[in-house]
Short mmCIF file of C-alpha atoms in Angstrom, two decimals:
data_model
loop_
_atom_site.label_atom_id
_atom_site.label_comp_id
_atom_site.label_asym_id
_atom_site.label_seq_id
_atom_site.Cartn_x
_atom_site.Cartn_y
_atom_site.Cartn_z
CA ARG A 1 -7.11 26.87 -21.12
CA LYS A 2 -7.02 24.15 -18.48
CA GLU A 3 -10.21 23.65 -16.51
CA VAL A 4 -8.37 24.13 -13.22
CA GLU A 5 -4.96 25.74 -13.18
CA GLN A 6 -2.49 26.16 -10.34
CA ASP A 7 1.03 27.46 -9.92
CA PRO A 8 3.07 24.29 -9.32
CA GLY A 9 5.51 26.02 -6.98
CA PRO A 10 7.36 24.94 -4.97
CA PHE A 11 6.73 27.55 -2.36
CA ASN A 12 9.58 27.42 0.17
CA VAL A 13 8.67 29.30 3.35
CA PRO A 14 10.01 29.43 6.91
CA GLU A 15 7.95 28.27 9.86
CA GLY A 16 5.52 30.93 10.98
CA ALA A 17 5.19 32.52 7.56
CA THR A 18 1.92 33.27 5.81
CA VAL A 19 1.59 31.81 2.34
CA ALA A 20 -1.15 32.04 -0.27
CA PHE A 21 -1.92 29.94 -3.33
CA ASN A 22 -4.20 30.85 -6.18
CA CYS A 23 -6.16 28.63 -8.49
CA THR A 24 -8.09 29.66 -11.60
CA TYR A 25 -11.01 27.78 -13.10
CA SER A 26 -12.64 27.99 -16.50
CA ASN A 27 -16.22 26.84 -15.88
CA SER A 28 -18.11 29.94 -14.74
CA ALA A 29 -21.11 27.76 -13.78
CA SER A 30 -19.20 25.98 -11.01
CA GLN A 31 -20.73 26.76 -7.64
CA SER A 32 -18.45 25.07 -5.13
CA PHE A 33 -14.79 24.31 -4.90
CA PHE A 34 -12.49 22.34 -2.70
CA TRP A 35 -8.94 22.28 -1.49
CA TYR A 36 -7.39 18.87 -0.97
CA ARG A 37 -4.06 18.15 0.59
CA GLN A 38 -1.84 15.37 -0.74
CA ASP A 39 1.28 14.23 1.05
CA CYS A 40 4.04 12.64 -0.97
CA ARG A 41 2.88 9.33 -2.45
CA LYS A 42 -0.29 9.36 -0.34
CA GLU A 43 -3.96 9.80 -1.10
CA PRO A 44 -5.61 13.23 -1.30
CA LYS A 45 -7.58 14.36 1.75
CA LEU A 46 -10.21 17.08 1.85
CA LEU A 47 -8.89 20.20 3.54
CA MET A 48 -11.61 22.77 2.94
CA SER A 49 -14.77 23.36 0.96
CA VAL A 50 -15.60 26.77 -0.50
CA TYR A 51 -19.30 27.29 -1.13
CA SER A 52 -19.69 31.06 -1.14
CA SER A 53 -17.28 33.91 -0.91
CA GLY A 54 -15.01 32.27 1.60
CA ASN A 55 -14.42 29.87 4.42
CA GLU A 56 -12.08 29.92 7.42
CA ASP A 57 -10.87 27.00 9.50
CA GLY A 58 -8.21 27.80 12.05
CA ARG A 59 -5.05 28.85 10.25
CA PHE A 60 -6.57 28.17 6.84
CA THR A 61 -8.73 30.58 4.85
CA ALA A 62 -10.18 29.84 1.44
CA GLN A 63 -11.68 32.58 -0.69
CA LEU A 64 -13.65 32.53 -3.90
CA ASN A 65 -13.70 35.33 -6.45
CA ARG A 66 -16.40 34.50 -9.00
CA ALA A 67 -15.87 37.61 -11.10
CA SER A 68 -12.25 36.71 -11.75
CA GLN A 69 -12.83 32.96 -11.50
CA TYR A 70 -10.18 32.17 -8.97
CA ILE A 71 -9.95 30.53 -5.58
CA SER A 72 -7.24 31.18 -3.05
CA LEU A 73 -5.94 29.32 -0.03
CA LEU A 74 -4.19 31.25 2.72
CA ILE A 75 -2.17 29.49 5.38
CA ARG A 76 -1.14 31.53 8.41
CA ASP A 77 1.59 30.64 10.89
CA SER A 78 2.94 27.82 8.71
CA LYS A 79 4.02 24.62 10.43
CA LEU A 80 6.51 22.05 9.23
CA SER A 81 3.60 19.64 9.01
CA ASP A 82 1.91 21.86 6.41
CA SER A 83 4.51 20.71 3.86
CA ALA A 84 2.49 18.95 1.17
CA THR A 85 0.92 19.46 -2.24
CA TYR A 86 -2.34 21.41 -2.22
CA LEU A 87 -4.85 20.45 -4.89
CA CYS A 88 -7.51 22.83 -6.12
CA VAL A 89 -10.66 20.96 -7.12
CA ALA A 90 -13.80 21.96 -9.02
CA PRO A 91 -16.81 19.89 -9.98
CA ARG A 92 -17.54 19.47 -13.64
CA SER A 93 -20.86 20.98 -14.61
CA GLY A 94 -23.80 18.71 -14.07
CA GLY A 95 -23.02 17.54 -10.59
CA TYR A 96 -20.33 16.66 -8.16
CA ASN A 97 -19.62 13.18 -9.32
CA LYS A 98 -16.78 14.25 -11.57
CA LEU A 99 -14.16 16.27 -9.82
CA ILE A 100 -11.54 18.17 -11.79
CA PHE A 101 -8.23 18.36 -9.97
CA GLY A 102 -5.55 20.93 -10.56
CA ALA A 103 -2.00 19.65 -10.82
CA GLY A 104 -1.28 20.95 -7.33
CA THR A 105 0.93 23.52 -5.64
CA ARG A 106 3.84 22.22 -3.60
CA LEU A 107 4.56 23.81 -0.26
CA ALA A 108 7.77 23.21 1.68
CA VAL A 109 7.96 24.73 5.17
CA HIS A 110 11.47 24.80 6.62
CA PRO A 111 12.70 25.47 10.17
CA ASN B 1 -14.35 2.05 10.74
CA ALA B 2 -11.89 1.04 8.07
CA GLY B 3 -11.28 3.54 5.30
CA VAL B 4 -11.23 2.88 1.60
CA MET B 5 -8.99 -0.06 0.88
CA GLN B 6 -7.10 -0.71 -2.30
CA ASN B 7 -4.95 -3.62 -3.29
CA PRO B 8 -2.41 -4.29 -4.34
CA ARG B 9 -0.56 -1.16 -3.27
CA HIS B 10 2.13 -1.76 -5.86
CA LEU B 11 1.74 -3.73 -9.06
CA VAL B 12 4.40 -4.46 -11.66
CA ARG B 13 3.39 -5.76 -15.05
CA ARG B 14 5.17 -6.35 -18.35
CA ARG B 15 3.83 -4.85 -21.51
CA GLY B 16 0.91 -6.87 -22.83
CA GLN B 17 -0.14 -8.31 -19.47
CA GLU B 18 -3.34 -7.57 -17.62
CA ALA B 19 -3.61 -5.47 -14.48
CA ARG B 20 -6.44 -5.84 -11.98
CA LEU B 21 -6.86 -3.18 -9.32
CA ARG B 22 -9.28 -3.68 -6.46
CA CYS B 23 -11.10 -1.17 -4.32
CA SER B 24 -13.26 -1.81 -1.26
CA PRO B 25 -15.25 1.30 -0.36
CA MET B 26 -15.85 2.48 3.17
CA LYS B 27 -18.57 0.65 5.02
CA GLY B 28 -21.96 1.99 4.02
CA HIS B 29 -20.66 3.66 0.86
CA SER B 30 -22.19 2.49 -2.39
CA HIS B 31 -20.62 5.03 -4.76
CA VAL B 32 -17.15 4.44 -6.12
CA TYR B 33 -14.92 6.66 -8.25
CA TRP B 34 -11.65 5.83 -9.97
CA TYR B 35 -8.96 8.40 -10.72
CA ARG B 36 -5.55 8.18 -12.38
CA GLN B 37 -2.59 10.32 -11.42
CA LEU B 38 0.43 10.59 -13.67
CA PRO B 39 3.70 11.89 -12.19
CA GLU B 40 3.63 15.66 -11.59
CA GLU B 41 0.01 15.84 -12.71
CA GLY B 42 -3.35 16.16 -11.01
CA LEU B 43 -5.81 13.36 -10.59
CA LYS B 44 -7.93 12.64 -13.65
CA PHE B 45 -11.45 11.28 -13.28
CA MET B 46 -11.94 7.93 -14.98
CA VAL B 47 -15.22 6.34 -13.96
CA TYR B 48 -18.06 6.54 -11.44
CA LEU B 49 -19.93 3.42 -10.41
CA GLN B 50 -22.72 2.41 -8.12
CA LYS B 51 -23.42 -1.18 -7.17
CA GLU B 52 -23.82 -3.15 -10.40
CA ASN B 53 -24.00 0.02 -12.51
CA ILE B 54 -21.56 2.19 -14.39
CA ILE B 55 -22.94 5.70 -14.07
CA ASP B 56 -20.27 7.73 -15.87
CA GLU B 57 -17.25 6.34 -17.69
CA SER B 58 -16.48 9.45 -19.72
CA GLY B 59 -12.94 9.68 -18.36
CA MET B 60 -11.95 6.12 -19.12
CA PRO B 61 -10.12 5.17 -22.33
CA LYS B 62 -12.44 3.24 -24.59
CA GLU B 63 -9.94 0.52 -25.31
CA ARG B 64 -8.32 -1.87 -22.85
CA PHE B 65 -9.90 -0.32 -19.73
CA SER B 66 -12.98 -1.58 -17.95
CA ALA B 67 -14.49 -1.22 -14.49
CA GLU B 68 -17.10 -3.02 -12.48
CA PHE B 69 -18.66 -2.83 -9.05
CA PRO B 70 -20.51 -6.09 -8.43
CA LYS B 71 -23.26 -6.63 -5.92
CA GLU B 72 -20.81 -8.50 -3.71
CA GLY B 73 -17.14 -7.77 -3.45
CA PRO B 74 -14.84 -4.91 -4.34
CA SER B 75 -14.85 -2.66 -7.36
CA ILE B 76 -12.36 -3.78 -10.01
CA LEU B 77 -10.49 -1.62 -12.51
CA ARG B 78 -9.11 -3.84 -15.23
CA ILE B 79 -6.46 -2.83 -17.75
CA GLN B 80 -5.81 -5.28 -20.54
CA GLN B 81 -2.60 -5.43 -22.58
CA VAL B 82 -0.88 -2.79 -20.50
CA VAL B 83 1.53 -0.34 -22.11
CA ARG B 84 4.24 1.81 -20.52
CA GLY B 85 1.93 4.84 -20.64
CA ASP B 86 -0.42 3.10 -18.19
CA SER B 87 2.18 3.47 -15.43
CA ALA B 88 0.54 5.74 -12.87
CA ALA B 89 -1.07 5.85 -9.46
CA TYR B 90 -4.68 4.74 -9.54
CA PHE B 91 -6.84 6.07 -6.73
CA CYS B 92 -10.25 4.90 -5.76
CA ALA B 93 -12.67 7.04 -3.75
CA SER B 94 -16.06 6.33 -2.23
CA SER B 95 -18.97 8.38 -0.95
CA PRO B 96 -22.13 7.49 0.91
CA LEU B 97 -24.45 9.31 -1.45
CA PRO B 98 -24.31 10.48 -5.05
CA GLY B 99 -22.93 13.95 -5.57
CA THR B 100 -25.70 15.02 -7.87
CA ASP B 101 -26.97 18.26 -6.40
CA PHE B 102 -24.46 18.84 -3.65
CA TYR B 103 -21.09 17.58 -2.73
CA ASN B 104 -20.71 14.40 -0.78
CA GLU B 105 -17.14 14.09 0.33
CA GLN B 106 -15.21 11.52 -1.61
CA PHE B 107 -12.86 9.59 0.66
CA PHE B 108 -9.79 8.30 -1.10
CA GLY B 109 -7.97 5.04 -0.74
CA PRO B 110 -4.16 4.80 -0.57
CA GLY B 111 -3.87 4.08 -4.28
CA THR B 112 -2.30 1.37 -6.40
CA ARG B 113 0.96 2.26 -8.09
CA LEU B 114 1.17 0.46 -11.40
CA THR B 115 4.52 0.12 -13.10
CA VAL B 116 4.66 -1.31 -16.60
CA LEU B 117 8.06 -2.60 -17.64
#
């Protein structure tokens, strides 16, 4: 089983839609997780951190389910500018110096 | 405040040549991380360095790859005798503090795209 696993998508949604991505992780000792956004051929940028059960920032909500070992990212009222690849990230046990990235979920928002 | 800088942005090498990738961390950051991203795959951790020290190189191939972060100047990722399988995007990230007990955001540079012919 991969350490961090994501559905690659693509998710094609119209503007204004609500879309959710899931990510599963294998290391039950992981305490915190992150969602990064990566635009085509650009560097990843931190979108949200998830330290407890969940975190909300505007149209974005991240939730953590420790029992089932998955993290979700919900995007409400999708904008064209949300089109990107969303990377689920977990730290390897022993600290946050080694981040494990999922392969990413592609989102395409169309008019 | 300039972000993480990497150069060159694109590098083309023939098989057997050497590739040198440079990374200048953000001002005030003394912790550097290198990642490799193959097409359609996630980023893979390679190495974590502090000034003049390699802290964790568990993700770096033992042969042909080396990294350094000297007291002065940028961090260098060096790939000797490149092969086609080395073609990838190499991203560098930096943070102000070590992420030992809690997460310190790693800020990523724009990456170097290496193509091996």
